[in-house]
């Protein structure tokens, strides 16, 4: 019988906790390391609806990308949304574990997975991890990736390719639609804070989520393109990534555990 700490050990192999940013709160959010685990669910957010679904499915562990707790609690009131999540988790003995910026940063993690989905080759880091020196050169970690398309195309054609790949009806794009793009920088999630790092490269376009008006103006002045794919679309793919990796490890170790991808969540933004 496996327990929560056994699955944490498997997650450490997938996304080591020491790769998380200092401000982040990846790791076990709620639960007892000794609780037995027979069923694991993977989702993007530990939202009330996700917790309710996990409880209905009799899950023992919920693995998410976004942490439940990012700031110290000043109180614990059970009739608030956060309080209801904590109450459900404890009463149903449902542990919650998050792999956030460590999954973004790790080699083979979310940024590599995203870059692969859009057809980028010859990947390198956009920003190296603070602890990269602890790892060999061929196994470096960091936030964001830079890669190349095998065949250059227009910004318009590349945007259509991304919409098709992620099933999106619209994208927010900055730059001449007829500009030719080959080298692409990406950062899953909210990457507006890495605009200067993008400008320091020779990448033609930067793809991320949550870009702002002044990001687009800066890109225009630097003759670069931007594609805002949306926070949700860039990170929801982590569900399959983690579910598949965990299933591989569980099979290798001969553990009797069911891992299920929970895809009930939707982008909170709509285009109308």
Short mmCIF file of N, CA, C and O in Angstrom, two decimals, residues 69-184:
data_model
loop_
_atom_site.label_atom_id
_atom_site.label_comp_id
_atom_site.label_asym_id
_atom_site.label_seq_id
_atom_site.Cartn_x
_atom_site.Cartn_y
_atom_site.Cartn_z
N UNK A 69 -2.42 27.39 -1.16
CA UNK A 69 -2.02 28.40 -0.18
C UNK A 69 -0.78 29.13 -0.68
O UNK A 69 0.29 28.54 -0.80
N UNK A 70 -0.93 30.43 -0.95
CA UNK A 70 0.20 31.24 -1.38
C UNK A 70 0.61 32.28 -0.33
O UNK A 70 1.70 32.81 -0.38
N UNK A 71 -0.29 32.56 0.61
CA UNK A 71 -0.01 33.51 1.68
C UNK A 71 -0.35 32.87 3.02
O UNK A 71 -1.24 32.01 3.09
N UNK A 72 0.32 33.29 4.09
CA UNK A 72 -0.02 32.74 5.42
C UNK A 72 -1.47 33.03 5.77
O UNK A 72 -2.01 34.11 5.49
N UNK A 73 -2.13 32.05 6.37
CA UNK A 73 -3.52 32.22 6.79
C UNK A 73 -3.59 33.09 8.05
O UNK A 73 -2.83 32.87 9.00
N UNK A 74 -4.50 34.06 8.06
CA UNK A 74 -4.74 34.85 9.26
C UNK A 74 -5.88 34.27 10.09
O UNK A 74 -6.02 34.56 11.26
N UNK A 75 -6.71 33.47 9.43
CA UNK A 75 -7.80 32.80 10.11
C UNK A 75 -8.24 31.61 9.26
O UNK A 75 -7.80 31.48 8.10
N UNK A 76 -9.08 30.77 9.81
CA UNK A 76 -9.61 29.63 9.07
C UNK A 76 -11.11 29.57 9.32
O UNK A 76 -11.57 29.00 10.31
N UNK A 77 -11.86 30.20 8.41
CA UNK A 77 -13.32 30.28 8.54
C UNK A 77 -13.92 29.34 7.51
O UNK A 77 -13.72 29.49 6.30
N UNK A 78 -14.65 28.34 7.97
CA UNK A 78 -15.05 27.25 7.11
C UNK A 78 -16.17 27.60 6.14
O UNK A 78 -16.43 26.83 5.21
N UNK A 79 -16.85 28.75 6.32
CA UNK A 79 -17.91 29.09 5.36
C UNK A 79 -17.39 30.00 4.24
O UNK A 79 -18.17 30.56 3.47
N UNK A 80 -16.07 30.15 4.11
CA UNK A 80 -15.46 30.85 2.99
C UNK A 80 -15.06 29.81 1.94
O UNK A 80 -14.95 28.62 2.25
N UNK A 81 -14.84 30.22 0.68
CA UNK A 81 -14.42 29.24 -0.33
C UNK A 81 -13.16 28.47 0.07
O UNK A 81 -13.10 27.24 -0.08
N UNK A 82 -12.15 29.17 0.59
CA UNK A 82 -10.93 28.48 1.02
C UNK A 82 -11.22 27.55 2.20
O UNK A 82 -10.74 26.41 2.26
N UNK A 83 -12.03 28.03 3.14
CA UNK A 83 -12.38 27.20 4.29
C UNK A 83 -13.12 25.94 3.89
O UNK A 83 -12.90 24.86 4.45
N UNK A 84 -13.99 26.05 2.89
CA UNK A 84 -14.74 24.89 2.41
C UNK A 84 -13.80 23.87 1.77
O UNK A 84 -13.98 22.66 1.94
N UNK A 85 -12.80 24.36 1.05
CA UNK A 85 -11.83 23.45 0.44
C UNK A 85 -11.05 22.70 1.52
O UNK A 85 -10.89 21.47 1.46
N UNK A 86 -10.59 23.43 2.52
CA UNK A 86 -9.83 22.81 3.60
C UNK A 86 -10.70 21.82 4.37
O UNK A 86 -10.28 20.71 4.71
N UNK A 87 -11.95 22.20 4.62
CA UNK A 87 -12.88 21.34 5.33
C UNK A 87 -13.12 20.04 4.54
O UNK A 87 -13.06 18.94 5.10
N UNK A 88 -13.39 20.16 3.25
CA UNK A 88 -13.60 18.97 2.41
C UNK A 88 -12.36 18.08 2.41
O UNK A 88 -12.46 16.85 2.52
N UNK A 89 -11.20 18.71 2.26
CA UNK A 89 -9.95 17.95 2.20
C UNK A 89 -9.72 17.13 3.47
O UNK A 89 -9.42 15.93 3.40
N UNK A 90 -9.92 17.74 4.61
CA UNK A 90 -9.65 17.05 5.88
C UNK A 90 -10.72 15.99 6.16
O UNK A 90 -10.39 14.85 6.54
N UNK A 91 -11.99 16.36 5.95
CA UNK A 91 -13.06 15.41 6.26
C UNK A 91 -13.01 14.18 5.36
O UNK A 91 -13.34 13.07 5.79
N UNK A 92 -12.61 14.36 4.12
CA UNK A 92 -12.55 13.23 3.18
C UNK A 92 -11.15 12.61 3.11
O UNK A 92 -10.94 11.72 2.29
N UNK A 93 -10.24 13.08 3.94
CA UNK A 93 -8.86 12.58 3.93
C UNK A 93 -8.29 12.63 2.51
O UNK A 93 -7.68 11.67 2.01
N UNK A 94 -8.51 13.78 1.88
CA UNK A 94 -8.02 14.03 0.53
C UNK A 94 -6.83 14.98 0.61
O UNK A 94 -7.00 16.17 0.89
N UNK A 95 -5.65 14.47 0.40
CA UNK A 95 -4.46 15.31 0.44
C UNK A 95 -4.36 16.14 -0.84
O UNK A 95 -4.81 15.71 -1.90
N UNK A 96 -3.77 17.33 -0.73
CA UNK A 96 -3.59 18.22 -1.88
C UNK A 96 -2.10 18.54 -2.00
O UNK A 96 -1.47 19.00 -1.05
N UNK A 97 -1.57 18.31 -3.20
CA UNK A 97 -0.15 18.54 -3.47
C UNK A 97 -0.04 19.37 -4.75
O UNK A 97 -0.75 19.12 -5.72
N UNK A 98 0.87 20.36 -4.75
CA UNK A 98 1.02 21.23 -5.92
C UNK A 98 2.46 21.23 -6.43
O UNK A 98 3.41 21.27 -5.64
N UNK A 99 2.59 21.16 -7.74
CA UNK A 99 3.89 21.32 -8.40
C UNK A 99 3.76 22.53 -9.31
O UNK A 99 3.14 22.46 -10.37
N UNK A 100 4.32 23.65 -8.90
CA UNK A 100 4.07 24.92 -9.58
C UNK A 100 5.31 25.36 -10.37
O UNK A 100 5.58 24.82 -11.45
N UNK A 101 6.08 26.32 -9.85
CA UNK A 101 7.21 26.83 -10.62
C UNK A 101 8.31 25.79 -10.79
O UNK A 101 9.12 25.91 -11.71
N UNK A 102 8.36 24.78 -9.92
CA UNK A 102 9.33 23.71 -10.13
C UNK A 102 8.98 22.89 -11.38
O UNK A 102 9.85 22.44 -12.11
N UNK A 103 7.67 22.72 -11.65
CA UNK A 103 7.25 22.03 -12.87
C UNK A 103 7.49 22.91 -14.09
O UNK A 103 7.80 22.41 -15.18
N UNK A 104 7.36 24.22 -13.94
CA UNK A 104 7.67 25.15 -15.03
C UNK A 104 9.15 25.07 -15.40
O UNK A 104 9.52 25.11 -16.57
N UNK A 105 10.00 24.99 -14.38
CA UNK A 105 11.43 25.15 -14.56
C UNK A 105 12.15 23.87 -14.98
O UNK A 105 13.12 23.90 -15.74
N UNK A 106 11.70 22.72 -14.50
CA UNK A 106 12.45 21.48 -14.66
C UNK A 106 12.60 21.09 -16.14
O UNK A 106 11.70 21.30 -16.96
N UNK A 107 13.75 20.55 -16.48
CA UNK A 107 13.98 20.04 -17.83
C UNK A 107 12.99 18.92 -18.10
O UNK A 107 12.85 18.00 -17.31
N UNK A 108 12.29 19.01 -19.22
CA UNK A 108 11.26 18.03 -19.53
C UNK A 108 9.91 18.36 -18.91
O UNK A 108 8.96 17.58 -19.02
N UNK A 109 9.81 19.53 -18.28
CA UNK A 109 8.58 19.93 -17.60
C UNK A 109 7.63 20.70 -18.49
O UNK A 109 7.60 20.51 -19.72
N UNK A 110 6.87 21.59 -17.89
CA UNK A 110 5.77 22.23 -18.58
C UNK A 110 6.21 23.10 -19.75
O UNK A 110 5.59 23.10 -20.82
N UNK A 111 7.29 23.87 -19.59
CA UNK A 111 7.75 24.72 -20.69
C UNK A 111 8.26 23.90 -21.87
O UNK A 111 8.00 24.24 -23.02
N UNK A 112 8.97 22.82 -21.58
CA UNK A 112 9.42 21.95 -22.67
C UNK A 112 8.23 21.28 -23.36
O UNK A 112 8.21 21.13 -24.59
N UNK A 113 7.25 20.88 -22.56
CA UNK A 113 6.06 20.22 -23.10
C UNK A 113 5.30 21.18 -24.01
O UNK A 113 4.85 20.80 -25.10
N UNK A 114 5.16 22.43 -23.58
CA UNK A 114 4.49 23.45 -24.39
C UNK A 114 5.26 23.71 -25.68
O UNK A 114 4.68 23.76 -26.77
N UNK A 115 6.57 23.87 -25.56
CA UNK A 115 7.40 24.14 -26.74
C UNK A 115 7.31 23.00 -27.75
O UNK A 115 7.24 23.23 -28.97
N UNK A 116 7.28 21.79 -27.26
CA UNK A 116 7.16 20.63 -28.14
C UNK A 116 5.81 20.63 -28.86
O UNK A 116 5.72 20.30 -30.04
N UNK A 117 4.75 21.02 -28.13
CA UNK A 117 3.41 21.03 -28.71
C UNK A 117 3.31 21.98 -29.90
O UNK A 117 2.54 21.75 -30.83
N UNK A 118 4.06 23.08 -29.86
CA UNK A 118 3.97 24.05 -30.95
C UNK A 118 5.09 23.86 -31.98
O UNK A 118 5.26 24.69 -32.87
N UNK A 119 5.83 22.77 -31.86
CA UNK A 119 6.79 22.40 -32.89
C UNK A 119 8.15 23.05 -32.82
O UNK A 119 8.83 23.17 -33.85
N UNK A 120 8.60 23.46 -31.64
CA UNK A 120 9.90 24.10 -31.52
C UNK A 120 11.01 23.06 -31.36
O UNK A 120 10.85 22.05 -30.67
N UNK A 121 12.14 23.33 -31.99
CA UNK A 121 13.32 22.46 -31.92
C UNK A 121 14.49 23.24 -31.35
O UNK A 121 14.45 24.45 -31.23
N UNK A 122 15.57 22.52 -31.01
CA UNK A 122 16.82 23.13 -30.53
C UNK A 122 16.56 24.06 -29.34
O UNK A 122 16.93 25.24 -29.35
N UNK A 123 15.94 23.52 -28.32
CA UNK A 123 15.51 24.34 -27.18
C UNK A 123 16.67 24.76 -26.29
O UNK A 123 17.62 24.00 -26.06
N UNK A 124 16.56 25.97 -25.77
CA UNK A 124 17.47 26.47 -24.75
C UNK A 124 16.65 27.23 -23.72
O UNK A 124 15.45 27.47 -23.90
N UNK A 125 17.28 27.62 -22.60
CA UNK A 125 16.56 28.29 -21.53
C UNK A 125 16.39 29.78 -21.83
O UNK A 125 17.28 30.42 -22.38
N UNK A 126 15.23 30.30 -21.44
CA UNK A 126 15.04 31.75 -21.48
C UNK A 126 15.68 32.38 -20.25
O UNK A 126 16.39 33.39 -20.35
N UNK A 127 15.46 31.78 -19.08
CA UNK A 127 16.06 32.25 -17.82
C UNK A 127 16.54 31.02 -17.05
O UNK A 127 15.75 30.11 -16.77
N UNK A 128 17.80 31.00 -16.69
CA UNK A 128 18.35 29.87 -15.94
C UNK A 128 17.87 29.89 -14.49
O UNK A 128 17.67 30.96 -13.90
N UNK A 129 17.70 28.71 -13.92
CA UNK A 129 17.35 28.60 -12.51
C UNK A 129 18.50 29.08 -11.64
O UNK A 129 19.67 28.98 -12.02
N UNK A 130 18.17 29.58 -10.45
CA UNK A 130 19.20 30.04 -9.51
C UNK A 130 20.11 28.92 -9.05
O UNK A 130 21.22 29.16 -8.59
N UNK A 131 19.63 27.67 -9.17
CA UNK A 131 20.44 26.54 -8.70
C UNK A 131 20.93 25.69 -9.87
O UNK A 131 21.27 24.52 -9.70
N UNK A 132 20.97 26.28 -11.07
CA UNK A 132 21.42 25.53 -12.24
C UNK A 132 22.83 24.98 -12.07
O UNK A 132 23.17 23.95 -12.64
N UNK A 133 23.65 25.70 -11.30
CA UNK A 133 25.03 25.26 -11.13
C UNK A 133 25.13 23.91 -10.42
O UNK A 133 26.17 23.24 -10.47
N UNK A 134 24.04 23.48 -9.79
CA UNK A 134 24.04 22.19 -9.10
C UNK A 134 23.81 21.03 -10.06
O UNK A 134 23.94 19.87 -9.67
N UNK A 135 23.47 21.34 -11.30
CA UNK A 135 23.12 20.31 -12.27
C UNK A 135 24.10 20.33 -13.44
O UNK A 135 24.68 21.37 -13.77
N UNK A 136 24.31 19.18 -14.11
CA UNK A 136 25.20 19.16 -15.27
C UNK A 136 24.65 20.01 -16.41
O UNK A 136 23.45 20.27 -16.48
N UNK A 137 25.53 20.43 -17.30
CA UNK A 137 25.16 21.34 -18.38
C UNK A 137 24.02 20.77 -19.22
O UNK A 137 23.12 21.50 -19.65
N UNK A 138 24.05 19.46 -19.46
CA UNK A 138 23.03 18.85 -20.32
C UNK A 138 21.69 18.69 -19.61
O UNK A 138 20.71 18.25 -20.22
N UNK A 139 21.62 19.05 -18.34
CA UNK A 139 20.38 18.87 -17.58
C UNK A 139 20.03 20.14 -16.83
O UNK A 139 19.65 20.11 -15.66
N UNK A 140 20.14 21.26 -17.51
CA UNK A 140 19.88 22.56 -16.88
C UNK A 140 18.38 22.84 -16.80
O UNK A 140 17.59 22.37 -17.61
N UNK A 141 18.01 23.62 -15.79
CA UNK A 141 16.61 23.97 -15.55
C UNK A 141 16.45 25.48 -15.54
O UNK A 141 17.40 26.22 -15.28
N UNK A 142 15.24 25.94 -15.81
CA UNK A 142 14.97 27.37 -15.77
C UNK A 142 13.59 27.68 -16.30
O UNK A 142 12.90 26.81 -16.85
N UNK A 143 13.19 28.93 -16.16
CA UNK A 143 11.86 29.37 -16.60
C UNK A 143 11.90 29.80 -18.06
O UNK A 143 12.78 30.56 -18.46
N UNK A 144 10.95 29.34 -18.84
CA UNK A 144 10.85 29.71 -20.24
C UNK A 144 11.82 28.94 -21.12
O UNK A 144 12.80 28.35 -20.65
N UNK A 145 11.50 28.92 -22.42
CA UNK A 145 12.34 28.24 -23.40
C UNK A 145 12.44 29.08 -24.66
O UNK A 145 11.56 29.90 -24.96
N UNK A 146 13.51 28.86 -25.41
CA UNK A 146 13.68 29.46 -26.74
C UNK A 146 13.92 28.32 -27.70
O UNK A 146 14.71 27.41 -27.42
N UNK A 147 13.22 28.35 -28.83
CA UNK A 147 13.39 27.30 -29.82
C UNK A 147 13.13 27.81 -31.22
O UNK A 147 12.80 28.99 -31.43
N UNK A 148 13.28 26.91 -32.18
CA UNK A 148 13.14 27.30 -33.58
C UNK A 148 12.10 26.44 -34.28
O UNK A 148 11.97 25.24 -34.00
N UNK A 149 11.39 27.06 -35.20
CA UNK A 149 10.50 26.33 -36.09
C UNK A 149 11.34 25.69 -37.20
O UNK A 149 12.31 26.29 -37.67
N UNK A 150 10.97 24.51 -37.61
CA UNK A 150 11.70 23.87 -38.70
C UNK A 150 11.55 24.65 -40.00
O UNK A 150 12.49 24.77 -40.79
N UNK A 151 10.36 25.20 -40.20
CA UNK A 151 10.09 26.00 -41.40
C UNK A 151 9.55 27.37 -40.97
O UNK A 151 8.52 27.44 -40.30
N UNK A 152 10.24 28.45 -41.32
CA UNK A 152 9.73 29.78 -40.97
C UNK A 152 8.34 30.00 -41.57
O UNK A 152 8.01 29.46 -42.63
N UNK A 153 7.53 30.81 -40.89
CA UNK A 153 6.20 31.13 -41.39
C UNK A 153 5.82 32.53 -40.94
O UNK A 153 6.52 33.14 -40.12
N UNK A 154 4.72 33.03 -41.46
CA UNK A 154 4.26 34.36 -41.06
C UNK A 154 3.68 34.30 -39.65
O UNK A 154 3.28 33.22 -39.17
N UNK A 155 3.64 35.44 -39.01
CA UNK A 155 3.05 35.52 -37.68
C UNK A 155 1.58 35.10 -37.73
O UNK A 155 1.08 34.45 -36.81
N UNK A 156 0.89 35.45 -38.81
CA UNK A 156 -0.52 35.06 -38.95
C UNK A 156 -0.66 33.55 -39.04
O UNK A 156 -1.51 32.95 -38.36
N UNK A 157 0.17 32.90 -39.85
CA UNK A 157 0.09 31.44 -40.00
C UNK A 157 0.48 30.74 -38.70
O UNK A 157 -0.13 29.73 -38.32
N UNK A 158 1.49 31.28 -38.02
CA UNK A 158 1.91 30.68 -36.75
C UNK A 158 0.82 30.82 -35.70
O UNK A 158 0.57 29.90 -34.92
N UNK A 159 0.15 31.95 -35.69
CA UNK A 159 -0.95 32.16 -34.75
C UNK A 159 -2.08 31.16 -35.01
O UNK A 159 -2.67 30.60 -34.08
N UNK A 160 -2.38 30.93 -36.29
CA UNK A 160 -3.41 29.94 -36.63
C UNK A 160 -3.00 28.54 -36.18
O UNK A 160 -3.85 27.76 -35.72
N UNK A 161 -1.74 28.23 -36.30
CA UNK A 161 -1.22 26.93 -35.87
C UNK A 161 -1.44 26.75 -34.37
O UNK A 161 -1.86 25.68 -33.90
N UNK A 162 -1.17 27.79 -33.59
CA UNK A 162 -1.34 27.72 -32.14
C UNK A 162 -2.81 27.57 -31.78
O UNK A 162 -3.18 26.78 -30.91
N UNK A 163 -3.67 28.34 -32.45
CA UNK A 163 -5.11 28.22 -32.18
C UNK A 163 -5.60 26.81 -32.45
O UNK A 163 -6.38 26.25 -31.66
N UNK A 164 -5.14 26.23 -33.52
CA UNK A 164 -5.54 24.87 -33.86
C UNK A 164 -5.02 23.86 -32.85
O UNK A 164 -5.75 22.96 -32.41
N UNK A 165 -3.78 24.01 -32.44
CA UNK A 165 -3.16 23.06 -31.50
C UNK A 165 -3.85 23.05 -30.15
O UNK A 165 -4.02 22.00 -29.52
N UNK A 166 -4.29 24.23 -29.68
CA UNK A 166 -4.87 24.32 -28.35
C UNK A 166 -6.39 24.52 -28.37
O UNK A 166 -6.99 24.74 -27.32
N UNK A 167 -6.98 24.43 -29.54
CA UNK A 167 -8.44 24.53 -29.64
C UNK A 167 -8.98 25.88 -29.22
O UNK A 167 -10.02 25.97 -28.56
N UNK A 168 -8.29 26.95 -29.61
CA UNK A 168 -8.67 28.30 -29.22
C UNK A 168 -9.42 29.01 -30.34
O UNK A 168 -9.10 28.83 -31.52
N UNK A 169 -10.39 29.82 -29.96
CA UNK A 169 -11.14 30.57 -30.95
C UNK A 169 -10.48 31.90 -31.29
O UNK A 169 -10.74 32.48 -32.34
N UNK A 170 -9.61 32.39 -30.40
CA UNK A 170 -8.98 33.70 -30.62
C UNK A 170 -7.68 33.78 -29.83
O UNK A 170 -7.47 33.06 -28.85
N UNK A 171 -6.78 34.63 -30.32
CA UNK A 171 -5.53 34.94 -29.64
C UNK A 171 -5.34 36.45 -29.61
O UNK A 171 -5.85 37.17 -30.47
N UNK A 172 -4.57 36.91 -28.64
CA UNK A 172 -4.17 38.32 -28.60
C UNK A 172 -2.76 38.38 -29.19
O UNK A 172 -1.83 37.79 -28.64
N UNK A 173 -2.63 39.07 -30.34
CA UNK A 173 -1.36 39.07 -31.07
C UNK A 173 -0.90 40.51 -31.29
O UNK A 173 -1.71 41.38 -31.62
N UNK A 174 0.39 40.74 -31.11
CA UNK A 174 0.98 42.04 -31.38
C UNK A 174 2.11 41.85 -32.39
O UNK A 174 2.93 40.95 -32.24
N UNK A 175 2.13 42.72 -33.40
CA UNK A 175 3.16 42.65 -34.43
C UNK A 175 2.55 42.52 -35.81
O UNK A 175 1.40 42.10 -35.95
N UNK A 176 3.30 42.85 -36.85
CA UNK A 176 2.80 42.72 -38.21
C UNK A 176 2.47 41.26 -38.53
O UNK A 176 3.33 40.39 -38.37
N UNK A 177 1.27 40.99 -38.97
CA UNK A 177 0.86 39.61 -39.21
C UNK A 177 1.62 38.97 -40.36
O UNK A 177 1.67 37.74 -40.46
N UNK A 178 2.24 39.79 -41.22
CA UNK A 178 3.00 39.23 -42.34
C UNK A 178 4.50 39.07 -42.02
O UNK A 178 5.27 38.66 -42.87
N UNK A 179 4.89 39.41 -40.76
CA UNK A 179 6.30 39.25 -40.41
C UNK A 179 6.67 37.77 -40.38
O UNK A 179 5.86 36.92 -40.02
N UNK A 180 7.87 37.45 -40.80
CA UNK A 180 8.34 36.07 -40.80
C UNK A 180 8.90 35.73 -39.43
O UNK A 180 9.71 36.48 -38.87
N UNK A 181 8.49 34.59 -38.89
CA UNK A 181 8.97 34.17 -37.58
C UNK A 181 9.62 32.80 -37.69
O UNK A 181 9.15 31.93 -38.41
N UNK A 182 10.72 32.65 -36.97
CA UNK A 182 11.43 31.36 -36.91
C UNK A 182 11.84 31.01 -35.48
O UNK A 182 11.59 29.93 -35.00
N UNK A 183 12.48 31.98 -34.80
CA UNK A 183 12.91 31.73 -33.42
C UNK A 183 11.84 32.25 -32.47
O UNK A 183 11.41 33.39 -32.56
N UNK A 184 11.44 31.38 -31.53
CA UNK A 184 10.31 31.66 -30.66
C UNK A 184 10.72 31.50 -29.20
O UNK A 184 11.38 30.52 -28.83
#
